[in-house]
Amino acid sequence: MDCKIVGNGSADIIHEIEKLKLDKKEIENRISKLEAQLKADEAVQMKANQACSSYDSILDGHAVSSNGLTPGMIYRYSRHLLLPDFGVEGQINLAKSSILVVGAGGLGSPVVLYLASCGIGCIGIVDSDIVELNNLHRQIIHPEAYVGHAKVKSAAAACRAINSSINLVEHNQALQASNALDIVSKYDIVVDATDNLPSRYMISDCCVVMNKPLISGAALGLEGQLTVYHHKGGPCYRCLFPTPPPTAACQRCSDSGVLGVVPGVIGCLQALEAIKVASGIGETLSGRMLIFDALSSRIRIVKLRGRSLQCFACGDHADFTQQSFQSFDYEGFTQSPMSDKARPKLSLISDSARITSREYKDLIDRQEPHILVDVRPAHHFKITAIPESINIPLSALEDQISLVDSYLKEVAKDSGKSASLYVVCRRGNDSQRAVDFLSKNGFPLAKDIIGGLESWAQDVDPSFPIY
Amino acid sequence: MEKETQDFSAENCPGEFSGEHNLVGVAGMNSEPSVKIEVLFFAKAREITGLPDISLQVPPSSSAGDCLKILLTKFPRLEEICNSIVFALNEEYAPDSIILKNGDELAIIPPISGG
Ligand SMILES: [Zn+2]
């Protein structure tokens, strides 16, 4: 900065010195703040790299009664201690245990909250996602203030607010075959609270090679499932499902929807199973599957097959090692991505049969005679739609193909020109399937809108609702 | 909840099944004309069939595997999931070969992966 001191002599100089001193102080403050932050980050990283040795650090120099609990613990967990089947021993087992929760979403929210409240000595949380507003209806651990921030940060803050006496480790990364052995090795028990099939196979395999019990929960729509895998000689995920289902890619909450409380119910039950495994009380869901049907308010518990001797991962002759685990291609095996963001883009039809959302806007402005067929399911169409578009769901297109013809004729009659046919869907995959079908069934000039309504919202109409 | 009763005994059952099962009545120990079971669909199976459950009449001495084949003729799209399901008879894991009895409850449980 250039400072020119003109006239008035010493008063100006003194003033300038004071100003510079203030600047200096502010800069020094900023330096020490940044240094402290660096130190804290390093400490977190170091903690993450250490095995989660929980119990001693919880005691943290407090006087311990002869039963192994501090007065603070006795008061805080007194309602646990009063349970004859749980008691002091159960609580000490919780304090000594470390649990890794994979996923801080709909399932992970209640899991992590309950594990923190109940005094698990060390809780690790793995997730690479950030909190989004459309998560909050079910991911009850995250407040609005954390929208846009890392889920692990938000979840850990919520846990600290509930129980400052436990250890929390934030793994702000996606769990993958490359880092899973390292992370999982630091914990006694693993909770699968993820939202996708490749992660489920990967976590189960990891628990087999690292010999950890796995509390696995899942929820979609109005249904939930819960099982304890690889525990006391019970089956693993692959014992039950040696072949992944082929249509897994579209079985996500972001596609199929989920009633918020359903993962909440399953997550609470996962926390319960984790507490039972950690404390050593009761009979877990090893070898059984709990099936929750929210619509009919029914819970069924199905006895599962035992461990499969032919299992690829845990069978008697399985040759599945830590090395083979690390090099296994889980996304290839399940034909579906681990990340919700990496959606496979279909390219079924030629570029000449496609237009961009901007091009579509131009032809509206030119008043080109046309119809726009929206092939999303009817309940999607009710959420939002481009004005004047006609809803014919892809599944009904074959039966209602004559409708397309009559709409086209109507527009042609009104305008005196021939009308063109455009197709749109949510993201631009189903619209290609529709154009493919239409082109083979009498509508060779049908075109779809690339990127669907998402690109319409992004490139043409920012006020168009996205979901 | 709506229930649909499907009669798949002998004459209604197309293809090789009807022939095979017409003979079963003679060989079988069961004197009843057919066995009525309840099939429960979960997750993707429910989505494909559009039903939470159906009552099914199967020929006597049908196995769980036979029943699945009958279901596949009625709901061909079940094919896409039939290699990755938990099959439970009366809330317990059952091999395909197990013979169905009157009043049995067969659950078809594909895995769900959401969260
Ligand atoms: Zn196994």
Coordinates of C-alpha atoms and ligand atoms in Angstrom, one line a residue:
Chain A
M1 CA 0.0 0.0 0.0
D2 CA 1.2 3.4 -0.9
C3 CA 1.0 6.0 1.9
K4 CA 1.7 9.6 1.3
I5 CA 2.1 11.9 4.2
V6 CA 1.6 15.5 3.2
G7 CA 1.6 18.5 5.5
N8 CA 0.4 18.7 9.1
G9 CA 3.6 17.1 10.4
S10 CA 3.8 14.9 13.5
A11 CA 0.0 14.5 14.3
D12 CA -0.5 12.7 10.9
I13 CA 2.6 10.5 11.5
I14 CA 1.4 9.5 15.0
H15 CA -2.0 8.7 13.6
E16 CA -0.4 6.6 10.9
I17 CA 1.7 4.7 13.4
E18 CA -1.3 3.9 15.5
K19 CA -3.2 2.6 12.5
L20 CA -0.3 0.4 11.4
K21 CA 0.1 -0.9 15.0
L22 CA -3.6 -1.9 14.9
D23 CA -3.1 -3.6 11.6
K24 CA -0.1 -5.5 12.9
K25 CA -2.1 -6.7 15.9
E26 CA -4.9 -7.9 13.7
I27 CA -2.5 -9.8 11.5
E28 CA -0.8 -11.4 14.5
N29 CA -4.2 -12.4 15.8
R30 CA -5.0 -14.0 12.5
I31 CA -1.6 -15.9 12.5
S32 CA -2.1 -17.3 15.9
K33 CA -5.7 -18.3 15.1
L34 CA -4.6 -20.1 12.0
E35 CA -1.7 -21.8 13.9
A36 CA -4.2 -23.0 16.5
Q37 CA -6.5 -24.3 13.8
L38 CA -3.6 -26.2 12.2
K39 CA -2.7 -27.7 15.5
A40 CA -6.3 -28.8 16.1
D41 CA -6.6 -30.3 12.7
E42 CA -3.3 -32.2 13.2
A43 CA -4.6 -33.5 16.5
V44 CA -7.8 -34.7 14.9
Q45 CA -5.8 -36.3 12.1
M46 CA -3.5 -38.0 14.7
K47 CA -6.5 -39.2 16.7
A48 CA -8.0 -40.6 13.5
N49 CA -4.8 -42.5 12.8
Q50 CA -4.6 -44.0 16.3
A51 CA -6.5 -47.0 17.4
C52 CA -9.6 -46.0 19.2
S53 CA -8.5 -46.8 22.7
S54 CA -11.5 -45.4 24.6
Y55 CA -11.8 -46.4 28.2
D56 CA -8.7 -44.7 29.7
S57 CA -9.3 -41.4 28.0
I58 CA -12.9 -41.4 29.2
L59 CA -11.7 -41.7 32.8
D60 CA -9.3 -38.9 32.1
G61 CA -7.9 -38.8 35.7
H62 CA -11.3 -39.0 37.4
A63 CA -11.5 -41.0 40.5
V64 CA -12.8 -44.5 39.7
S65 CA -15.0 -46.5 42.1
S66 CA -14.1 -50.1 42.7
N67 CA -16.6 -51.1 40.0
G68 CA -14.7 -49.2 37.4
L69 CA -17.1 -46.3 36.9
T70 CA -16.5 -42.7 37.9
P71 CA -19.1 -40.8 39.9
G72 CA -20.0 -38.9 36.8
M73 CA -20.6 -42.0 34.8
I74 CA -22.7 -43.6 37.6
Y75 CA -25.0 -40.5 37.6
R76 CA -25.2 -40.1 33.8
Y77 CA -25.8 -43.8 33.1
S78 CA -27.8 -44.6 36.3
R79 CA -30.8 -45.8 34.4
H80 CA -28.7 -48.3 32.5
L81 CA -27.0 -49.4 35.8
L82 CA -30.5 -50.1 37.3
L83 CA -31.2 -52.7 34.6
P84 CA -30.5 -56.0 36.3
D85 CA -29.5 -57.6 32.9
F86 CA -27.3 -54.7 31.9
G87 CA -25.9 -53.2 35.1
V88 CA -22.3 -52.0 35.8
E89 CA -20.8 -54.7 33.6
G90 CA -22.8 -53.7 30.6
Q91 CA -22.0 -50.1 31.0
I92 CA -18.3 -50.7 31.4
N93 CA -18.4 -52.9 28.3
L94 CA -19.9 -50.0 26.4
A95 CA -17.3 -47.6 27.7
K96 CA -14.5 -50.0 26.6
S97 CA -15.9 -50.5 23.1
S98 CA -15.3 -48.7 19.9
I99 CA -17.8 -48.6 17.0
L100 CA -17.5 -47.4 13.5
V101 CA -20.6 -46.0 11.9
V102 CA -20.4 -45.9 8.1
G103 CA -22.7 -43.2 6.8
A104 CA -24.2 -40.2 8.7
G105 CA -27.5 -40.2 6.8
G106 CA -31.0 -41.4 7.5
L107 CA -29.8 -44.6 9.3
G108 CA -26.6 -43.2 10.7
S109 CA -28.3 -40.2 12.4
P110 CA -30.2 -42.2 15.1
V111 CA -27.4 -44.7 15.3
V112 CA -24.7 -42.1 16.1
L113 CA -27.0 -40.1 18.5
Y114 CA -27.9 -43.2 20.5
L115 CA -24.3 -44.6 20.6
A116 CA -23.1 -41.2 21.8
S117 CA -25.8 -40.8 24.4
C118 CA -25.3 -44.3 25.8
G119 CA -21.6 -43.9 26.5
I120 CA -19.8 -45.9 23.8
G121 CA -16.2 -45.2 24.5
C122 CA -15.2 -44.3 21.0
I123 CA -17.3 -43.6 17.9
G124 CA -15.9 -43.2 14.5
I125 CA -18.1 -41.6 11.8
V126 CA -17.2 -42.1 8.1
D127 CA -18.9 -40.1 5.4
S128 CA -17.7 -37.8 2.5
D129 CA -21.1 -36.1 1.8
I130 CA -22.1 -32.7 2.7
V131 CA -25.4 -31.8 4.4
E132 CA -28.2 -30.9 1.9
L133 CA -31.6 -29.4 2.7
N134 CA -33.4 -32.4 1.2
N135 CA -31.6 -34.6 3.7
L136 CA -33.1 -33.0 6.8
H137 CA -36.5 -34.7 6.6
R138 CA -34.9 -37.9 7.7
Q139 CA -31.3 -37.3 8.7
I140 CA -32.3 -35.9 12.1
I141 CA -28.7 -35.4 13.4
H142 CA -28.1 -32.4 11.0
P143 CA -29.4 -28.9 11.7
E144 CA -30.1 -26.3 9.0
A145 CA -27.0 -24.4 10.1
Y146 CA -24.9 -27.2 8.8
V147 CA -26.4 -27.3 5.3
G148 CA -23.4 -27.1 3.0
H149 CA -21.0 -28.5 5.6
A150 CA -19.5 -32.0 6.0
K151 CA -21.9 -34.5 7.5
V152 CA -19.2 -35.9 9.8
K153 CA -18.6 -32.5 11.2
S154 CA -22.3 -31.9 11.8
A155 CA -22.8 -35.3 13.3
A156 CA -19.8 -35.1 15.6
A157 CA -20.9 -31.6 16.8
A158 CA -24.3 -33.0 17.6
C159 CA -22.7 -35.9 19.6
R160 CA -20.4 -33.6 21.5
A161 CA -23.3 -31.5 22.5
I162 CA -25.0 -34.6 23.9
N163 CA -22.0 -36.3 25.5
S164 CA -18.7 -34.5 25.9
S165 CA -17.1 -37.4 27.7
I166 CA -16.7 -39.8 24.8
N167 CA -14.2 -39.9 22.0
L168 CA -15.4 -39.0 18.5
V169 CA -13.3 -39.6 15.4
E170 CA -14.3 -37.9 12.2
H171 CA -13.4 -39.7 9.0
N172 CA -14.4 -37.1 6.4
Q173 CA -13.9 -39.4 3.4
A174 CA -15.7 -42.1 1.5
L175 CA -15.1 -45.7 2.8
Q176 CA -13.6 -47.6 -0.1
A177 CA -11.7 -50.9 -0.5
S178 CA -8.5 -48.9 -0.5
N179 CA -8.9 -47.3 2.9
A180 CA -11.4 -49.6 4.6
L181 CA -8.9 -52.0 6.2
D182 CA -7.0 -49.2 7.8
I183 CA -10.1 -47.5 9.2
V184 CA -12.0 -50.6 10.2
S185 CA -9.0 -52.1 12.0
K186 CA -9.3 -49.4 14.7
Y187 CA -12.8 -50.4 15.8
D188 CA -14.5 -53.4 17.5
I189 CA -17.8 -53.2 15.8
V190 CA -19.0 -51.9 12.4
V191 CA -22.4 -50.4 11.6
D192 CA -23.4 -50.3 8.0
A193 CA -25.6 -47.2 7.6
T194 CA -24.8 -46.6 3.9
D195 CA -27.3 -46.1 1.0
N196 CA -25.9 -48.2 -1.8
L197 CA -25.2 -51.8 -2.8
P198 CA -21.5 -51.8 -3.6
S199 CA -20.8 -50.3 -0.2
R200 CA -22.8 -53.1 1.4
Y201 CA -20.8 -55.8 -0.2
M202 CA -17.5 -54.0 0.5
I203 CA -18.3 -53.4 4.2
S204 CA -19.4 -57.0 4.7
D205 CA -16.3 -58.4 3.0
C206 CA -14.1 -56.0 5.0
C207 CA -15.7 -57.2 8.2
V208 CA -15.0 -60.8 7.2
V209 CA -11.3 -60.2 6.5
M210 CA -10.9 -58.1 9.6
N211 CA -13.1 -60.4 11.7
K212 CA -15.5 -57.7 13.0
P213 CA -19.2 -58.1 13.7
L214 CA -21.4 -56.0 11.3
I215 CA -24.7 -54.4 12.2
S216 CA -26.4 -53.9 8.8
G217 CA -29.5 -51.8 8.3
A218 CA -31.3 -50.6 5.2
A219 CA -34.4 -48.6 4.4
L220 CA -36.2 -47.6 1.3
G221 CA -39.7 -46.3 0.7
L222 CA -41.8 -47.7 3.5
E223 CA -39.7 -50.8 4.2
G224 CA -36.6 -51.5 6.3
Q225 CA -34.3 -54.5 6.9
L226 CA -31.9 -55.3 9.7
T227 CA -29.4 -58.1 10.3
V228 CA -26.2 -58.8 12.2
Y229 CA -23.6 -60.3 9.9
H230 CA -20.4 -62.3 10.6
H231 CA -21.1 -62.6 14.3
K232 CA -20.5 -65.8 16.3
G233 CA -20.3 -68.0 13.3
G234 CA -23.3 -66.5 11.5
P235 CA -23.6 -65.8 7.8
C236 CA -22.2 -62.7 6.0
Y237 CA -23.9 -60.6 3.4
R238 CA -22.5 -62.7 0.6
C239 CA -23.8 -65.9 2.2
L240 CA -27.3 -64.6 1.7
F241 CA -26.8 -62.7 -1.6
P242 CA -24.0 -64.3 -3.5
T243 CA -25.3 -62.6 -6.7
P244 CA -26.1 -58.9 -6.6
P245 CA -29.5 -57.9 -8.0
P246 CA -29.2 -56.4 -11.5
T247 CA -31.4 -53.4 -10.9
A248 CA -29.7 -52.1 -7.8
A249 CA -28.7 -48.8 -9.4
C250 CA -32.2 -47.4 -9.3
Q251 CA -33.0 -48.5 -5.8
R252 CA -32.0 -45.3 -4.0
C253 CA -33.9 -42.9 -1.7
S254 CA -33.2 -40.1 -4.2
D255 CA -35.0 -42.1 -6.9
S256 CA -37.6 -44.1 -5.0
G257 CA -38.2 -41.9 -2.1
V258 CA -38.3 -42.8 1.6
L259 CA -40.6 -41.9 4.5
G260 CA -38.3 -40.1 6.9
V261 CA -39.1 -42.1 10.0
V262 CA -38.5 -45.5 8.3
P263 CA -34.7 -45.2 8.3
G264 CA -35.1 -43.7 11.8
V265 CA -36.8 -46.8 13.1
I266 CA -34.2 -49.1 11.5
G267 CA -31.4 -46.9 12.7
C268 CA -32.7 -47.0 16.3
L269 CA -32.8 -50.8 16.1
Q270 CA -29.3 -50.8 14.6
A271 CA -28.1 -48.8 17.6
L272 CA -29.8 -51.4 19.9
E273 CA -28.1 -54.3 18.2
A274 CA -24.8 -52.5 18.4
I275 CA -25.3 -51.9 22.1
K276 CA -26.2 -55.6 22.6
V277 CA -23.1 -56.8 20.7
A278 CA -20.9 -54.3 22.6
S279 CA -22.3 -55.0 26.0
G280 CA -22.6 -58.8 25.5
I281 CA -26.2 -58.9 26.6
G282 CA -29.2 -60.7 25.0
E283 CA -29.6 -62.4 21.7
T284 CA -28.7 -60.5 18.6
L285 CA -30.1 -60.7 15.1
S286 CA -27.2 -62.8 13.9
G287 CA -28.7 -65.4 11.5
R288 CA -32.0 -63.6 11.5
M289 CA -33.4 -60.7 9.4
L290 CA -35.8 -58.2 10.8
I291 CA -38.2 -56.8 8.2
F292 CA -40.1 -53.7 8.9
D293 CA -43.2 -52.9 6.9
A294 CA -44.3 -49.4 7.8
L295 CA -47.4 -49.4 5.7
S296 CA -49.0 -52.3 7.6
S297 CA -47.2 -51.7 10.8
R298 CA -45.7 -55.2 10.8
I299 CA -42.3 -56.4 11.9
R300 CA -41.4 -59.9 10.8
I301 CA -38.3 -61.7 11.9
V302 CA -37.1 -64.3 9.4
K303 CA -34.6 -67.0 10.3
L304 CA -31.9 -67.0 7.8
R305 CA -29.7 -69.7 6.4
G306 CA -26.5 -70.4 8.2
R307 CA -23.0 -69.5 7.0
S308 CA -22.6 -70.8 3.5
L309 CA -19.6 -73.2 3.2
Q310 CA -19.3 -72.2 -0.4
C311 CA -19.3 -68.4 0.4
F312 CA -16.9 -66.4 -1.7
A313 CA -15.9 -64.3 1.3
C314 CA -16.4 -66.5 4.5
G315 CA -16.8 -70.0 3.1
D316 CA -14.6 -72.9 4.2
H317 CA -12.5 -72.8 1.1
A318 CA -12.7 -69.1 0.5
D319 CA -9.4 -67.6 -0.6
F320 CA -10.4 -64.1 0.2
T321 CA -7.5 -62.1 1.7
Q322 CA -6.9 -58.5 2.7
Q323 CA -5.1 -58.2 -0.7
S324 CA -7.9 -59.6 -2.7
F325 CA -10.3 -57.3 -0.8
Q326 CA -8.4 -54.2 -1.6
S327 CA -8.3 -55.0 -5.3
F328 CA -11.9 -56.1 -5.6
D329 CA -14.0 -53.9 -7.9
Y330 CA -17.3 -53.5 -6.0
E331 CA -18.8 -51.0 -8.4
G332 CA -18.2 -53.3 -11.3
F333 CA -19.5 -56.3 -9.4
T334 CA -22.8 -54.7 -8.5
Q335 CA -23.0 -52.6 -11.7
S336 CA -23.8 -49.6 -9.6
P337 CA -21.9 -46.6 -8.2
M338 CA -21.1 -46.0 -4.6
S339 CA -21.7 -42.3 -4.9
D340 CA -25.1 -40.9 -5.5
K341 CA -23.4 -38.1 -7.4
A342 CA -21.9 -40.4 -10.0
R343 CA -25.0 -41.2 -11.8
P344 CA -24.5 -43.3 -14.9
K345 CA -25.5 -41.3 -18.0
L346 CA -27.3 -43.4 -20.6
S347 CA -26.5 -42.8 -24.2
L348 CA -29.1 -44.9 -26.0
I349 CA -30.1 -42.7 -29.0
S350 CA -28.1 -40.6 -31.4
D351 CA -27.3 -36.9 -30.8
S352 CA -29.4 -35.9 -33.7
A353 CA -32.5 -37.2 -31.8
R354 CA -31.7 -34.9 -28.8
I355 CA -31.9 -31.2 -28.1
T356 CA -30.7 -29.2 -25.1
S357 CA -33.0 -27.5 -22.7
R358 CA -32.0 -24.1 -24.2
E359 CA -32.8 -25.2 -27.7
Y360 CA -36.2 -26.3 -26.4
K361 CA -36.7 -22.8 -24.8
D362 CA -35.8 -21.2 -28.2
L363 CA -38.4 -23.2 -30.0
I364 CA -41.1 -22.3 -27.5
D365 CA -40.1 -18.6 -28.0
R366 CA -40.4 -19.2 -31.8
Q367 CA -43.8 -20.7 -31.2
E368 CA -42.9 -23.8 -33.1
P369 CA -45.9 -26.1 -33.1
H370 CA -45.1 -29.1 -30.9
I371 CA -46.1 -31.3 -28.0
L372 CA -43.9 -32.1 -25.0
V373 CA -44.5 -35.5 -23.5
D374 CA -43.2 -35.9 -19.9
V375 CA -42.6 -39.6 -19.3
R376 CA -42.0 -39.5 -15.6
P377 CA -44.4 -41.5 -13.3
A378 CA -47.6 -39.6 -12.5
H379 CA -46.6 -38.9 -8.9
H380 CA -43.4 -37.2 -10.1
F381 CA -45.5 -35.1 -12.6
K382 CA -47.6 -33.8 -9.7
I383 CA -44.5 -32.5 -8.0
T384 CA -43.6 -30.1 -10.8
A385 CA -43.8 -30.0 -14.6
I386 CA -43.1 -27.7 -17.5
P387 CA -46.3 -25.9 -18.4
E388 CA -48.3 -27.4 -21.3
S389 CA -46.4 -30.7 -21.1
I390 CA -48.4 -33.9 -21.3
N391 CA -47.8 -36.7 -18.8
I392 CA -47.6 -40.2 -20.3
P393 CA -45.5 -42.3 -17.9
L394 CA -42.8 -44.5 -19.7
S395 CA -44.5 -47.6 -18.3
A396 CA -47.8 -46.6 -20.0
L397 CA -46.3 -45.3 -23.2
E398 CA -46.9 -48.6 -25.2
D399 CA -50.5 -48.7 -24.2
Q400 CA -51.2 -45.0 -24.7
I401 CA -49.2 -44.4 -27.9
S402 CA -52.4 -43.5 -29.8
L403 CA -52.7 -40.5 -27.4
V404 CA -49.4 -39.1 -28.7
D405 CA -50.8 -39.2 -32.2
S406 CA -54.0 -37.5 -31.3
Y407 CA -52.2 -34.7 -29.4
L408 CA -50.0 -34.1 -32.4
K409 CA -52.9 -33.9 -34.7
E410 CA -54.7 -31.5 -32.4
V411 CA -51.8 -29.1 -32.4
A412 CA -51.3 -29.5 -36.1
K413 CA -54.9 -28.6 -36.7
D414 CA -54.8 -25.5 -34.5
S415 CA -51.6 -24.2 -36.0
G416 CA -52.0 -25.3 -39.6
K417 CA -48.5 -26.7 -39.6
S418 CA -47.2 -30.2 -38.7
A419 CA -46.3 -30.5 -35.0
S420 CA -43.0 -31.9 -33.7
L421 CA -42.7 -34.3 -30.8
Y422 CA -40.4 -33.8 -27.8
V423 CA -39.9 -36.0 -24.7
V424 CA -38.7 -35.0 -21.3
C425 CA -38.0 -36.8 -18.0
R426 CA -36.2 -36.0 -14.7
R427 CA -32.6 -36.4 -15.8
G428 CA -32.6 -37.5 -19.4
N429 CA -32.4 -41.3 -19.3
D430 CA -36.0 -42.4 -19.5
S431 CA -36.7 -39.8 -22.1
Q432 CA -34.1 -41.6 -24.3
R433 CA -35.8 -44.9 -23.7
A434 CA -39.1 -43.3 -24.7
V435 CA -37.7 -41.7 -27.9
D436 CA -36.1 -45.1 -28.8
F437 CA -39.5 -46.7 -28.4
L438 CA -41.4 -43.9 -30.2
S439 CA -38.9 -43.9 -33.2
K440 CA -39.6 -47.6 -33.7
N441 CA -43.3 -47.2 -33.4
G442 CA -44.3 -44.6 -35.9
F443 CA -42.6 -41.5 -34.6
P444 CA -39.2 -41.4 -36.2
L445 CA -38.7 -37.7 -35.6
A446 CA -39.2 -37.7 -31.8
K447 CA -36.5 -36.0 -29.8
D448 CA -35.7 -35.8 -26.1
I449 CA -34.3 -33.0 -23.9
I450 CA -30.8 -33.7 -22.8
G451 CA -30.5 -33.7 -19.0
G452 CA -34.2 -33.5 -18.5
L453 CA -35.9 -31.2 -16.0
E454 CA -32.7 -30.9 -14.1
S455 CA -31.0 -29.1 -17.0
W456 CA -34.2 -27.1 -17.6
A457 CA -33.9 -25.8 -14.0
Q458 CA -30.2 -25.2 -14.3
D459 CA -29.9 -23.6 -17.8
V460 CA -33.3 -22.1 -18.5
D461 CA -35.5 -21.5 -15.5
P462 CA -33.7 -21.1 -12.2
S463 CA -37.0 -20.8 -10.4
F464 CA -38.1 -24.3 -11.6
P465 CA -38.3 -26.6 -8.5
I466 CA -35.7 -29.4 -8.3
Y467 CA -36.3 -32.5 -6.2
Chain B
M1 CA -55.2 -54.5 1.8
E2 CA -56.5 -56.1 -1.3
K3 CA -55.9 -59.8 -1.8
E4 CA -55.9 -61.7 -5.0
T5 CA -56.5 -65.4 -5.1
Q6 CA -54.7 -67.0 -8.0
D7 CA -55.8 -70.5 -9.0
F8 CA -52.8 -72.2 -10.5
S9 CA -54.0 -75.7 -10.0
A10 CA -53.8 -78.0 -13.0
E11 CA -56.0 -76.6 -15.7
N12 CA -55.1 -72.9 -15.2
C13 CA -51.4 -73.6 -15.2
P14 CA -49.9 -73.4 -18.7
G15 CA -47.0 -75.3 -20.1
E16 CA -45.2 -78.2 -18.7
F17 CA -46.5 -77.6 -15.2
S18 CA -50.0 -78.7 -15.8
G19 CA -49.0 -82.0 -17.2
E20 CA -46.5 -82.7 -14.5
H21 CA -48.9 -81.8 -11.7
N22 CA -51.9 -83.7 -13.0
L23 CA -49.8 -86.8 -12.3
V24 CA -48.9 -85.6 -8.8
G25 CA -52.4 -86.1 -7.5
V26 CA -52.1 -89.8 -8.1
A27 CA -48.7 -90.2 -6.7
G28 CA -49.0 -87.7 -3.9
M29 CA -50.0 -88.7 -0.3
N30 CA -52.2 -85.6 0.0
S31 CA -55.8 -86.3 -0.7
E32 CA -56.7 -82.7 -1.0
P33 CA -57.1 -81.4 -4.6
S34 CA -54.7 -78.5 -4.1
V35 CA -52.6 -76.7 -1.5
K36 CA -53.4 -73.1 -0.6
I37 CA -50.5 -71.0 0.5
E38 CA -49.9 -67.3 1.2
V39 CA -47.0 -65.6 -0.7
L40 CA -45.6 -62.4 0.8
F41 CA -43.7 -60.0 -1.4
F42 CA -41.2 -57.5 -0.1
A43 CA -39.2 -54.6 -1.5
K44 CA -38.6 -54.9 -5.2
A45 CA -40.8 -58.0 -5.4
R46 CA -43.7 -55.9 -4.1
E47 CA -42.9 -53.2 -6.7
I48 CA -42.8 -55.7 -9.5
T49 CA -46.0 -57.6 -8.6
G50 CA -47.8 -54.5 -7.3
L51 CA -49.0 -56.6 -4.4
P52 CA -48.0 -57.1 -0.8
D53 CA -49.2 -60.7 -0.8
I54 CA -51.3 -63.2 -2.8
S55 CA -53.1 -66.4 -2.0
L56 CA -52.0 -69.2 -4.3
Q57 CA -53.4 -72.6 -5.1
V58 CA -50.7 -75.0 -6.0
P59 CA -50.9 -78.7 -6.9
P60 CA -50.2 -81.0 -4.0
S61 CA -46.6 -81.9 -3.3
S62 CA -45.4 -78.7 -5.0
S63 CA -42.0 -77.5 -3.7
A64 CA -41.1 -74.0 -2.9
G65 CA -39.1 -74.0 -6.2
D66 CA -42.2 -75.1 -8.1
C67 CA -44.1 -72.3 -6.5
L68 CA -41.4 -69.8 -7.6
K69 CA -41.7 -71.1 -11.2
I70 CA -45.5 -70.6 -11.0
L71 CA -45.0 -67.0 -9.8
L72 CA -42.5 -66.4 -12.6
T73 CA -45.2 -67.3 -15.2
K74 CA -47.6 -64.9 -13.5
F75 CA -45.0 -62.1 -12.9
P76 CA -42.2 -62.6 -15.5
R77 CA -40.3 -59.6 -14.2
L78 CA -39.6 -61.4 -11.0
E79 CA -36.9 -63.2 -13.1
E80 CA -34.6 -60.2 -12.6
I81 CA -34.5 -60.6 -8.9
C82 CA -34.9 -64.3 -8.4
N83 CA -31.2 -65.0 -8.0
S84 CA -30.8 -62.5 -5.2
I85 CA -33.6 -63.1 -2.7
V86 CA -34.1 -64.6 0.7
F87 CA -36.7 -67.3 0.5
A88 CA -38.5 -67.9 3.8
L89 CA -41.1 -70.5 4.5
N90 CA -43.1 -69.8 7.6
E91 CA -40.5 -67.2 8.7
E92 CA -37.6 -69.6 8.3
Y93 CA -35.0 -70.1 5.6
A94 CA -36.0 -72.9 3.3
P95 CA -34.4 -74.7 0.4
D96 CA -36.1 -74.8 -3.0
S97 CA -36.9 -78.5 -2.6
I98 CA -39.1 -78.2 0.5
I99 CA -42.7 -79.4 -0.1
L100 CA -45.4 -76.9 0.6
K101 CA -48.3 -77.7 3.0
N102 CA -51.8 -76.1 3.2
G103 CA -51.6 -72.8 5.0
D104 CA -47.9 -72.2 4.5
E105 CA -46.6 -68.7 4.2
L106 CA -43.8 -68.1 1.7
A107 CA -41.9 -64.8 1.8
I108 CA -39.9 -63.5 -1.1
I109 CA -37.4 -61.0 0.3
P110 CA -35.0 -59.1 -2.0
P111 CA -32.4 -57.1 -0.3
I112 CA -32.8 -53.3 0.0
S113 CA -29.8 -51.1 0.0
G114 CA -31.1 -47.6 0.7
G115 CA -30.5 -45.6 3.8
Ligands
ZN1 ZN -20.3 -65.5 3.8

